Coordinates of C-alpha atoms and ligand atoms in Angstrom, one line a residue:
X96 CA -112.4 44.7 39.8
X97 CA -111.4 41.6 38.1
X98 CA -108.0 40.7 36.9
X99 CA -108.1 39.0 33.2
X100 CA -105.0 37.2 32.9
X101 CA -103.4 34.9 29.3
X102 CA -101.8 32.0 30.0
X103 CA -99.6 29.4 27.5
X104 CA -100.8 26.0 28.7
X105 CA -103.3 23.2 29.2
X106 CA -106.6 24.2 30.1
X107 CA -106.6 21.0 32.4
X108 CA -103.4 21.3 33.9
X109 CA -103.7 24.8 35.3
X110 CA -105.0 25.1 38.8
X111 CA -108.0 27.5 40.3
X112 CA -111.3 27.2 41.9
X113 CA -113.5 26.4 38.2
X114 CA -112.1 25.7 35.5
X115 CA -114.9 26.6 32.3
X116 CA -115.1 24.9 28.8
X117 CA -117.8 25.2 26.2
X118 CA -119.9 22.9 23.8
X119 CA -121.8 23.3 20.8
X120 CA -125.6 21.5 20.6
X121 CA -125.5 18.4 19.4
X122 CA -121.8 17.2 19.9
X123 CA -121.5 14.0 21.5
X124 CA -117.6 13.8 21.9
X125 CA -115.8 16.9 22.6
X126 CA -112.5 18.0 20.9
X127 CA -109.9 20.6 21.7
X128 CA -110.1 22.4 25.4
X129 CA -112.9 20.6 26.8
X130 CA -111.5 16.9 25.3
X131 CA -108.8 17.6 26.9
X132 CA -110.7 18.3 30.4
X133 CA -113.0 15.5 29.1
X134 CA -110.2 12.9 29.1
X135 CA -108.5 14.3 32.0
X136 CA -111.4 13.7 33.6
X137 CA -111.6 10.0 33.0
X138 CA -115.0 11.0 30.0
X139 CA -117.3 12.5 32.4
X140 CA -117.8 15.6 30.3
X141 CA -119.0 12.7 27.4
X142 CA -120.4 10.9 30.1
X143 CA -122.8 13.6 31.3
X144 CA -123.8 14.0 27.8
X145 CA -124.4 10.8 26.7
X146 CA -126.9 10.8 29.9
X147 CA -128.8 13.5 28.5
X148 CA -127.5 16.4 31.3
X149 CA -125.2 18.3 29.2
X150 CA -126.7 19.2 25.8
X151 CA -124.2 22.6 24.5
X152 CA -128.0 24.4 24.3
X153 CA -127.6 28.2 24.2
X154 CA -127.5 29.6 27.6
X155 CA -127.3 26.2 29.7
X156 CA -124.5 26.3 32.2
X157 CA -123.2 23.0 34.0
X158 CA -120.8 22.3 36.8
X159 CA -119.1 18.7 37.0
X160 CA -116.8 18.2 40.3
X161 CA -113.3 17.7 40.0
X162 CA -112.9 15.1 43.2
X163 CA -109.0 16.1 42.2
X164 CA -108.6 14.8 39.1
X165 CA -107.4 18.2 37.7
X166 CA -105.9 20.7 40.1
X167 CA -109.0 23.0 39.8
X168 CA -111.9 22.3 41.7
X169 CA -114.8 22.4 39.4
X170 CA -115.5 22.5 35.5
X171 CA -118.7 24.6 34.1
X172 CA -119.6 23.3 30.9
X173 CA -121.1 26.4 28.7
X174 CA -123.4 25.6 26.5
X175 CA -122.6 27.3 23.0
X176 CA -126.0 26.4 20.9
X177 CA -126.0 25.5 17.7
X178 CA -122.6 26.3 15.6
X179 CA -124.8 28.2 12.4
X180 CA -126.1 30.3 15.3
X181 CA -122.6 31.4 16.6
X182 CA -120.9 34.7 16.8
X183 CA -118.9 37.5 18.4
X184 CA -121.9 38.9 20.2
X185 CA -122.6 35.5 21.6
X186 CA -119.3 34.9 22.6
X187 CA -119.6 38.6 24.8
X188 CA -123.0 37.3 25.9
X189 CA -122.0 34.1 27.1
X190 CA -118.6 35.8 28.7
X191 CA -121.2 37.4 30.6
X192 CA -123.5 34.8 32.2
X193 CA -120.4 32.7 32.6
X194 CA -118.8 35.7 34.6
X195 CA -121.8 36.2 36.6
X196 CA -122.4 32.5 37.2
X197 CA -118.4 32.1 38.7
X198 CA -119.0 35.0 41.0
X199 CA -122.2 33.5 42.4
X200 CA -121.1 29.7 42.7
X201 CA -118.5 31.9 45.1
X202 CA -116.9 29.6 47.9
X203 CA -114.8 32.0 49.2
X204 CA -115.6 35.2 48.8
X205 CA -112.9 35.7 45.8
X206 CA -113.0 33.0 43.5
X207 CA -110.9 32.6 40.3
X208 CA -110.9 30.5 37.4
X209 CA -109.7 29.3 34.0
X210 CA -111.3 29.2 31.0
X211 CA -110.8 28.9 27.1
X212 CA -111.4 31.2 24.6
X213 CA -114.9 30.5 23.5
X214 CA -115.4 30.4 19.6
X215 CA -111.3 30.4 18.6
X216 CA -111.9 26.7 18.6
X217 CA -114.1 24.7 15.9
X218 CA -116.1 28.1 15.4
X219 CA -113.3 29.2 13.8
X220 CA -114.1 33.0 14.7
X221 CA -111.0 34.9 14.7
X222 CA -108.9 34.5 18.0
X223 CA -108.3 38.4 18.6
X224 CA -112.0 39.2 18.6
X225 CA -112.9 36.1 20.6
X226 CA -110.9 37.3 23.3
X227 CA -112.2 40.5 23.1
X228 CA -115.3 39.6 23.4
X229 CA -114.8 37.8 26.5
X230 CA -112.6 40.7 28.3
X231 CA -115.8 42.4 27.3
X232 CA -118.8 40.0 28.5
X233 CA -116.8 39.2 31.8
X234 CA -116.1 43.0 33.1
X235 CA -119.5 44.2 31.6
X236 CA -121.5 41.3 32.7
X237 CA -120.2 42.1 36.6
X238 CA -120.7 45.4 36.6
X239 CA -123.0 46.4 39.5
X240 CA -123.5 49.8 40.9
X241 CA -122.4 49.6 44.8
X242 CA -121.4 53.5 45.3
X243 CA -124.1 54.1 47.6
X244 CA -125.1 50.5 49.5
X245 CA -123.6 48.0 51.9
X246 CA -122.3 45.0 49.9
X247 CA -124.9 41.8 50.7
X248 CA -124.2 39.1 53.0
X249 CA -123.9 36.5 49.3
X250 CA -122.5 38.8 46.9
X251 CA -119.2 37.0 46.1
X252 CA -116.1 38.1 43.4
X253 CA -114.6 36.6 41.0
X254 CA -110.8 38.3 41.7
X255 CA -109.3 36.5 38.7
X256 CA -110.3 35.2 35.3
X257 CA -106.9 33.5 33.3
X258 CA -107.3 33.0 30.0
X259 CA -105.7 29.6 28.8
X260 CA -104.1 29.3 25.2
X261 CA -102.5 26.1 24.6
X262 CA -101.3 27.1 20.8
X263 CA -98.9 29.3 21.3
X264 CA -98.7 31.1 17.8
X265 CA -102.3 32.6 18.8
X266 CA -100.9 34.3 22.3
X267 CA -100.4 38.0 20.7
X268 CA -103.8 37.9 19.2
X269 CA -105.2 36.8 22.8
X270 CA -103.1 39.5 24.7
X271 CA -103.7 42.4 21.7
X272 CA -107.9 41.6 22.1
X273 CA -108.2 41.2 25.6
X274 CA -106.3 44.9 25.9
X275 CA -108.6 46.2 23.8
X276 CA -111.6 44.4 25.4
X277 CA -110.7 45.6 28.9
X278 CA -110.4 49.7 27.5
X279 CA -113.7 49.4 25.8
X280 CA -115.4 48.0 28.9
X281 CA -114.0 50.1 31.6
X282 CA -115.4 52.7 29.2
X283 CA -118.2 51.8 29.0
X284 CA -118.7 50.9 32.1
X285 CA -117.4 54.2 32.9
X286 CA -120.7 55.6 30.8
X287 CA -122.9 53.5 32.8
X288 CA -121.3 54.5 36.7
X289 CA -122.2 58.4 35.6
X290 CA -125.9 57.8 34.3
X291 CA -126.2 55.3 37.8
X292 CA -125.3 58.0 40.1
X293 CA -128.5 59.8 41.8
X294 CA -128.7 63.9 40.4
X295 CA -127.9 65.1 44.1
X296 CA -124.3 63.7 43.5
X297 CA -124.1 63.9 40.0
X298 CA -124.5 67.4 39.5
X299 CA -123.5 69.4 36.0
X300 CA -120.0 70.6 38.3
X301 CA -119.6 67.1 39.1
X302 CA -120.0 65.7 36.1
X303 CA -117.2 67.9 34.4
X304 CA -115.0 67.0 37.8
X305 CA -115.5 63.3 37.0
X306 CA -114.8 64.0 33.4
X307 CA -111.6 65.9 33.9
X308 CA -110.1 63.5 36.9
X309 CA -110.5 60.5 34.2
X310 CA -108.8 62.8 31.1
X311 CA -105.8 63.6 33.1
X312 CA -105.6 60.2 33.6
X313 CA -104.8 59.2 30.3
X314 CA -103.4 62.5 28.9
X315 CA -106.5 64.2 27.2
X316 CA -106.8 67.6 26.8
X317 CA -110.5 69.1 29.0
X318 CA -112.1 72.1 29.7
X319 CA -115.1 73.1 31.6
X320 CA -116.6 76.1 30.6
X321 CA -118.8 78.3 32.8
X322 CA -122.1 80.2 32.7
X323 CA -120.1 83.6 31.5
X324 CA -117.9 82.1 28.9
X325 CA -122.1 80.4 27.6
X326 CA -122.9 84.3 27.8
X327 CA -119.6 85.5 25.9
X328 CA -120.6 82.4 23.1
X329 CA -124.3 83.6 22.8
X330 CA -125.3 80.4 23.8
X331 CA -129.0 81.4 24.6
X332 CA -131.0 78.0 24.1
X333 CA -128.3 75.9 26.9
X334 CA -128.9 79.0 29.2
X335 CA -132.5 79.4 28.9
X336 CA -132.8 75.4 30.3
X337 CA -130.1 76.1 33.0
X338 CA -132.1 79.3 34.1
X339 CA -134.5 77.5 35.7
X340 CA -131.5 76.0 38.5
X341 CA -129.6 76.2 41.3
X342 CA -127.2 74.5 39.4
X343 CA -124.7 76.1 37.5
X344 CA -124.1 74.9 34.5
X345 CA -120.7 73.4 32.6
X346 CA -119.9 73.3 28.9
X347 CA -117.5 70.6 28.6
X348 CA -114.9 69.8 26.0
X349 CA -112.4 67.5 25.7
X350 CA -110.1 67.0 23.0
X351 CA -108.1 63.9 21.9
X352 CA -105.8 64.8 19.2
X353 CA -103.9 61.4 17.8
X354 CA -103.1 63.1 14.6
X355 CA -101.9 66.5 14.9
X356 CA -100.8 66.9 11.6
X357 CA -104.7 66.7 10.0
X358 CA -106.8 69.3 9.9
X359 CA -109.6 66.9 10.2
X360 CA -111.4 66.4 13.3
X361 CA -114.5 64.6 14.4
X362 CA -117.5 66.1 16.9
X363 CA -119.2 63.9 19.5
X364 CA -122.0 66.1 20.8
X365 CA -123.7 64.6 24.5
X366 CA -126.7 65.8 26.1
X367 CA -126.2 66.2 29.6
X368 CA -128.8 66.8 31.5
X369 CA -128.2 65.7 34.9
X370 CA -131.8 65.6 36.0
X371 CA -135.2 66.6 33.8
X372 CA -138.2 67.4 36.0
X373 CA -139.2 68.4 32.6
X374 CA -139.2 71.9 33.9
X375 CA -142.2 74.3 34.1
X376 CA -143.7 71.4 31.8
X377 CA -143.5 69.2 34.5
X378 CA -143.5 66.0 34.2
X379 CA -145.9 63.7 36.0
X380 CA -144.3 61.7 39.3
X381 CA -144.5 58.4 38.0
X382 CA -140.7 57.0 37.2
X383 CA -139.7 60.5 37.4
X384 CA -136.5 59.3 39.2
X385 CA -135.3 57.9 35.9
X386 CA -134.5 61.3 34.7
X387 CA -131.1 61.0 37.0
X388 CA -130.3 59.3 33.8
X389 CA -130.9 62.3 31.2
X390 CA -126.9 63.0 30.6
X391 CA -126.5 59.3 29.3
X392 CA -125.2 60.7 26.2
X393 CA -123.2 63.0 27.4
X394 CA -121.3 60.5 29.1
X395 CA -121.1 58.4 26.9
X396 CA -119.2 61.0 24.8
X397 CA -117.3 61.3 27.8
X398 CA -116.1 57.7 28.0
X399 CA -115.7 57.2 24.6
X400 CA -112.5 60.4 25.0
X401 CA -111.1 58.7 28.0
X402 CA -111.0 55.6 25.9
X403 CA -109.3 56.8 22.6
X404 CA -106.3 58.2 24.9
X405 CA -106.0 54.6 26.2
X406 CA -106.5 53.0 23.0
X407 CA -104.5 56.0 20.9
X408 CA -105.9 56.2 17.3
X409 CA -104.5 58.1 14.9
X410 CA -107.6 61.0 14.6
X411 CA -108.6 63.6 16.2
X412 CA -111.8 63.5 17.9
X413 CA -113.5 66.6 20.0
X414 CA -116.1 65.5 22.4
X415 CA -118.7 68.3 23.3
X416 CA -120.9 67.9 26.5
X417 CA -123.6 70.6 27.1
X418 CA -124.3 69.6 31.2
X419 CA -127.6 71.7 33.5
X420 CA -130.5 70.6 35.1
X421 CA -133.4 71.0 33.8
X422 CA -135.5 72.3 36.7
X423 CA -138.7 74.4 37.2
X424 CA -137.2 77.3 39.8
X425 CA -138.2 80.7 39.6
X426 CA -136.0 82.3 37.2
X427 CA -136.5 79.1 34.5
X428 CA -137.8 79.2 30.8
X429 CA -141.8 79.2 30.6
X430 CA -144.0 77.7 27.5
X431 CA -144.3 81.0 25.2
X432 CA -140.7 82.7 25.5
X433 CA -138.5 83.0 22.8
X434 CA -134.4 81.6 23.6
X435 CA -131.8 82.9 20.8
X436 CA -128.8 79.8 20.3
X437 CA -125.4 80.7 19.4
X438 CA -126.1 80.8 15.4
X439 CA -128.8 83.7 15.9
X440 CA -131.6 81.2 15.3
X441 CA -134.6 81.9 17.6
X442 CA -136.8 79.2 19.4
X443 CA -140.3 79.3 20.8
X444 CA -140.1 77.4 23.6
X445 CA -143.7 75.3 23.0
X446 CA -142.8 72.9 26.0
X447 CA -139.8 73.1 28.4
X448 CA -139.4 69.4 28.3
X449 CA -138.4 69.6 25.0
X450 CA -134.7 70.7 26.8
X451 CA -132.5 68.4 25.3
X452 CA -132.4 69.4 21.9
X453 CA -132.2 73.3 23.1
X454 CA -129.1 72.3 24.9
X455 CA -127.6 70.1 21.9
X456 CA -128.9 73.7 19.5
X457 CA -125.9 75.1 21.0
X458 CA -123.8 72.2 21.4
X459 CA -123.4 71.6 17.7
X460 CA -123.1 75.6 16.8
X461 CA -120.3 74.9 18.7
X462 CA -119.0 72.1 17.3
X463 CA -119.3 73.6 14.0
X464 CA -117.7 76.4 15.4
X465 CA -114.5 74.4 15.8
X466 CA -114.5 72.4 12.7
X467 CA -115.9 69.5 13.6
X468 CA -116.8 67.2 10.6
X469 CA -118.7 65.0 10.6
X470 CA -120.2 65.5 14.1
X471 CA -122.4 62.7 16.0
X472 CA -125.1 63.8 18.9
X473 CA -126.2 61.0 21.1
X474 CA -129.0 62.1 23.2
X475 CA -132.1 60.4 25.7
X476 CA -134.0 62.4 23.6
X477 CA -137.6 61.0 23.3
X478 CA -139.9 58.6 24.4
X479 CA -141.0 58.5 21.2
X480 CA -137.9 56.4 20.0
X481 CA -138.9 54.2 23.0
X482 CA -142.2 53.7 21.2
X483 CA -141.1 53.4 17.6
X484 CA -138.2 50.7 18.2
X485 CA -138.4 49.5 21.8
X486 CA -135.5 48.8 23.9
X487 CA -133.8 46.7 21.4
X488 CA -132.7 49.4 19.3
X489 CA -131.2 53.2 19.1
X490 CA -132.9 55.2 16.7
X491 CA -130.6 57.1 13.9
X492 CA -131.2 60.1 11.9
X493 CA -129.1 62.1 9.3
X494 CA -128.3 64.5 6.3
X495 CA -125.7 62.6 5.6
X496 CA -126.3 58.8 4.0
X497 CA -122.8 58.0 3.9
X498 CA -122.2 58.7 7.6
X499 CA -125.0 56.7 8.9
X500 CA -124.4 54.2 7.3
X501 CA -121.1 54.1 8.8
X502 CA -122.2 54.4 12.2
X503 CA -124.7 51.6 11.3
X504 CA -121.6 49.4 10.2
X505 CA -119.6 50.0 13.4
X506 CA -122.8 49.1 16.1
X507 CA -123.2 46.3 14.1
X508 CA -119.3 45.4 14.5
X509 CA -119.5 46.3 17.9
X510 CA -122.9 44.5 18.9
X511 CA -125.3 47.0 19.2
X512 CA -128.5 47.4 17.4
X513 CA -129.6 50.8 16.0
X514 CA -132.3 51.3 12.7
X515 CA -132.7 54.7 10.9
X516 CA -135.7 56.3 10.9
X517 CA -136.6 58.7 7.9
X518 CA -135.8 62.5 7.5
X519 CA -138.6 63.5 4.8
X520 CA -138.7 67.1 4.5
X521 CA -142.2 67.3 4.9
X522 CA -141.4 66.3 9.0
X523 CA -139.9 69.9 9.3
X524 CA -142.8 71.8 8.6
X525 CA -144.3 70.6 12.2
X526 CA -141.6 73.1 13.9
X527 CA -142.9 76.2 11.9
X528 CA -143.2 78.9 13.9
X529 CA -145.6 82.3 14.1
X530 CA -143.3 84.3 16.3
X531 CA -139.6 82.6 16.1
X532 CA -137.7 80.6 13.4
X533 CA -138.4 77.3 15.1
X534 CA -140.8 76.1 17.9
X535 CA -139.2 73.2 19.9
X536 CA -141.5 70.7 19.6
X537 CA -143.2 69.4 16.9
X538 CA -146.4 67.5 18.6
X539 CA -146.7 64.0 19.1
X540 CA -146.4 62.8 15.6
X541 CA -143.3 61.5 14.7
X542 CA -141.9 63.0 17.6
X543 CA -138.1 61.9 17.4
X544 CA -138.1 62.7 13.8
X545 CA -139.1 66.2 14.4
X546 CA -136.9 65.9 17.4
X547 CA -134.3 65.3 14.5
X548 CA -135.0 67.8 12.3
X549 CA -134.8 70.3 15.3
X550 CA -131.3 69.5 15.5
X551 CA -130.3 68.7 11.5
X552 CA -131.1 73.1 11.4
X553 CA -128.0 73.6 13.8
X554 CA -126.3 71.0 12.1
X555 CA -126.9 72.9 8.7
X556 CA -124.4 71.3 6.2
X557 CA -121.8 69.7 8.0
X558 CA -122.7 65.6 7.7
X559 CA -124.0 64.7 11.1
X560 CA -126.1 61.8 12.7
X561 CA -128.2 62.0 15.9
X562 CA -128.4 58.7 17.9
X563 CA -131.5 58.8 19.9
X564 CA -130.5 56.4 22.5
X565 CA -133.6 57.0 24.7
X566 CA -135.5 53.5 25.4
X567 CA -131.9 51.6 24.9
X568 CA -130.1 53.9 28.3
X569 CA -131.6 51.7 31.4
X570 CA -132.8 48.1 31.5
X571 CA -134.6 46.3 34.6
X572 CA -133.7 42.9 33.6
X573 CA -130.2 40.8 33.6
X574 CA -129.2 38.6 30.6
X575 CA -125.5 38.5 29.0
X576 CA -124.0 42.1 29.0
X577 CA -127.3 43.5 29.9
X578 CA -127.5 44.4 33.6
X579 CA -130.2 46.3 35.3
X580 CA -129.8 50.3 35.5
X581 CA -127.8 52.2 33.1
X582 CA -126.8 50.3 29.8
X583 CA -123.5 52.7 28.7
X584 CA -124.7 51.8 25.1
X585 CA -123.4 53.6 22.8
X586 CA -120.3 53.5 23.8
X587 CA -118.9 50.6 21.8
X588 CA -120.2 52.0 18.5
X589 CA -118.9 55.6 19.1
X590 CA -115.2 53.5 19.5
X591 CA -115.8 51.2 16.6
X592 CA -116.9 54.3 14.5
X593 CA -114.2 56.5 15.4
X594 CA -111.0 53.5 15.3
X595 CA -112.1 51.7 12.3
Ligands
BES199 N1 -135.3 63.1 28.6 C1 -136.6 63.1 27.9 C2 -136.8 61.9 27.0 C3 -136.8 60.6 27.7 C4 -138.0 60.0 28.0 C5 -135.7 59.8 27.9 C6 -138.1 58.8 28.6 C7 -135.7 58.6 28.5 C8 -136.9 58.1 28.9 C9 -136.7 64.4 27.0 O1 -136.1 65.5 27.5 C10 -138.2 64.6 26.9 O2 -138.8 65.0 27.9 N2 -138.8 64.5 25.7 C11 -140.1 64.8 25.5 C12 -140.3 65.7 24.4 C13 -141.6 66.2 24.2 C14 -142.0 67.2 25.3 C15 -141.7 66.9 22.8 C16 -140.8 63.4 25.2 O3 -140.2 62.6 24.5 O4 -141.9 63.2 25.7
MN200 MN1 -137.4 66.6 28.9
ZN201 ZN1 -134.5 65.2 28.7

């Protein structure tokens, strides 16, 4: 894991193995940080760019060598793009590929290095979030999953990233944003290590054991619940997709309470299915393994209540995690039969696949149950959200306009996209039922509306939003934060949400 360090002092006079400096497009003769390398460096920096090999373009990254002129070794020039174009998520981004690129230009196997805080300077962002952001970028842009592999022969560290601040009336602000950067991304890196993990380790038992090892940690109250405490609840829908398992399954709860003297107290409901075969509606083999994924939300739920104890807001939040397989065995839920959820509400079970929202039926009765207002779900909950808004984007639906539109504030604050989709009445009629109050699936038409509107019943009139995360939980491809496997989004917004 690497260290991040703040330092009082000149970016050139402080020794390691690269020392990193940024510049914007188009500027021809560096000031601040990288003058100060620049000059140190008898103009090579200006040098470089006046020959056309440096240009500040987004995303180019440069090394220029040393030959002792400073005590560190190497300097990587980031390119910033063009200054109009420049923000906090670029700064995180950047973080990222320059974090990445200092691990792989290696040497020894543990490198460190020096840099400057990107953006404080003539972007004039504001220090404290520029230094987040970088805590951010650097630990999630190195995050690889290594549980289960030998390391490779040219897979390097970076052991130690110091942060250089040569005005000395900005050092609080550095410190205050780098603490809050490194809780936010050991969070949510924390989110991405359980969706990694293949189902066989990560079972629902697991899950809650990984869940309640990380809340003692930093003082938060947990429970796992078992299948006879789900009986005693009534919680018919959960255990009609655990019936088809070997699995038991766990009801999780975890509660952070920062204000003990308000009643109030938010509900983060998780789905957290540790594997979906899709269940007697089996799913077809192709990128079935994906599925190991299914309880993204749920732990994202789970990192965002290990993070609050570290980061100690005064609310109270109480973080709900429904956890089974969701498996085809012998004893499991066929297309036809009718599940009762904890609220009395009966479901005709159209298509076993349609699990997640049977699961998160019970999990918000439950949250209701215990006060929760308002109360967030965040769910893999359809490929249809995958098809509707891609991979760039979470989907977001509501009864509750004031509510999503603060969740849409904080992923915006917290550099994550997410769009609402509508929640016209006239979507609800595809769940009307012959034989039960509600079938579970509404068809293929605006599936993770209907999706939606399956769970806005159980919500019933406590304001709630349902972030369909499903198309946003894995990528295959690398660039800035984004590494390949599991994203741990939403994490950040359910922090910015919640602490804002
Ligand atoms: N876990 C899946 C949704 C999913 C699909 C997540 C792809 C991530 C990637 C969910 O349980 C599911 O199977 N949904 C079905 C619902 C359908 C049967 C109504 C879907 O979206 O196809
Ligand atoms: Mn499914
Ligand atoms: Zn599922």
């Amino acid at each position: 894991m690497t260290e991040i360090r703040v330092e009082h002092g000149d970016i050139q006079a402080v020794a390691a193995d690269t020392c990193v400096v940024n510049l914007f497009e188009g500027v021809k003769r560096p000031g601040g940080g990288t003058g100060a390398v620049d000059r140190a460096l008898g103009g090579a920096i200006s040098d470089a760019i006046a020959a056309g090999d440096i240009t500040g373009k987004w995303g180019e990254l440069r090394v220029i060598y040393t030959l002792g002129r400073i005590p560190a070794r190497r300097v990587l020039v980031a390119g910033l793009g063009k200054s109009r174009e420049f923000t906090l998520d670029r700064v995180r981004d950047l973080a990222a590929n320059v974090a990445r690129e200092l691990r792989r230009l290696g040497g020894p196997p543990q490198a460190d290095a020096t840099t400057i805080v990107h953006g404080a300077g003539i972007a004039q962002l504001p220090t404290e979030g520029c230094a987040e952001a970088i805590a951010e970028g650097t630990l999630l842009g190195l995050y690889r999953f290594t549980a289960h592999r030998k390391p490779k022969n040219d897979e390097h560290q970076l052991a130690v990233l110091t942060i250089v601040e040569r005005d000395a009336a900005k050092l609080d602000g550095v410190r205050r944003g780098v603490e809050r950067g490194r809780v936010i991304a050991e969070a949510q890196n924390f989110a991405r290590d359980l969706a990694n993990e293949p189902a066989n380790v990560l079972t629902p038992t697991e899950l809650a054991r990984r869940a309640g090892e990380a809340c003692q940690a930093v003082g938060v109250a947990f429970e796992a619940y078992d299948r006879g405490w789900m009986e005693t609840k009534l919680m018919g829908s959960l255990l009609g997709v655990a019936a088809g398992s070997h699995q038991p399954p766990v009801v999780i709860v975890i509660e952070y309470r920062g204000d003990p003297d308000s009643p109030r107290v938010t509900g983060l409901v998780g789905k957290g299915i540790t594997f979906d075969t899709g269940g007697i509606s089996i799913k077809p083999a192709e990128n079935m393994q994906e599925m190991k994924g299914d309880m993204a939300g749920g732990g994202a739920v789970i990192a965002t209540l290990v993070a609050l104890g570290r980061l100690k807001p005064r609310i109270n939040v109480i973080g709900i995690v429904p956890a089974t397989e969701n498996m085809p065995g012998g004893a499991a839920t066929r297309p036809g039969d009718v599940l009762r959820a904890m609220d009395g509400t009966t479901i005709e079970v159209i298509n076993t696949d349609a699990e997640g929202r049977l699961i998160l039926a019970d999990g918000l009765c439950y949250a209701r149950e215990r006060g929760c207002s308002p109360i967030l779900d965040v769910a893999t909950l359809t490929g249809a959200v995958s098809v509707a808004l891609g991979d760039l984007a979470f989907g977001l639906m509501s009864n509750h306009e004031g509510t999503l539109e603060a969740v849409r504030g904080a992923a915006e604050a917290a550099g994550e996209r997410c769009w609402p989709l509508p929640m016209w009445s006239e979507y609800a009629e595809q769940l009307k039922s012959e034989v039960a109050d509600l079938k579970n699936t509404g068809g293929r038409r605006a599936a993770a509306i209907t999706a939606a509107h399956f769970l806005k019943h159980f919500a019933g009139d406590t304001p709630w939003v349902h972030l369909d995360i499903a198309g946003v939980d894995t990528y295959d491809r690398e660039s800035g934060i984004t590494v390949k496997g599991a994203s741990g989004i939403p994490v950040r917004t359910l922090i910015e949400f919640l602490t804002r």
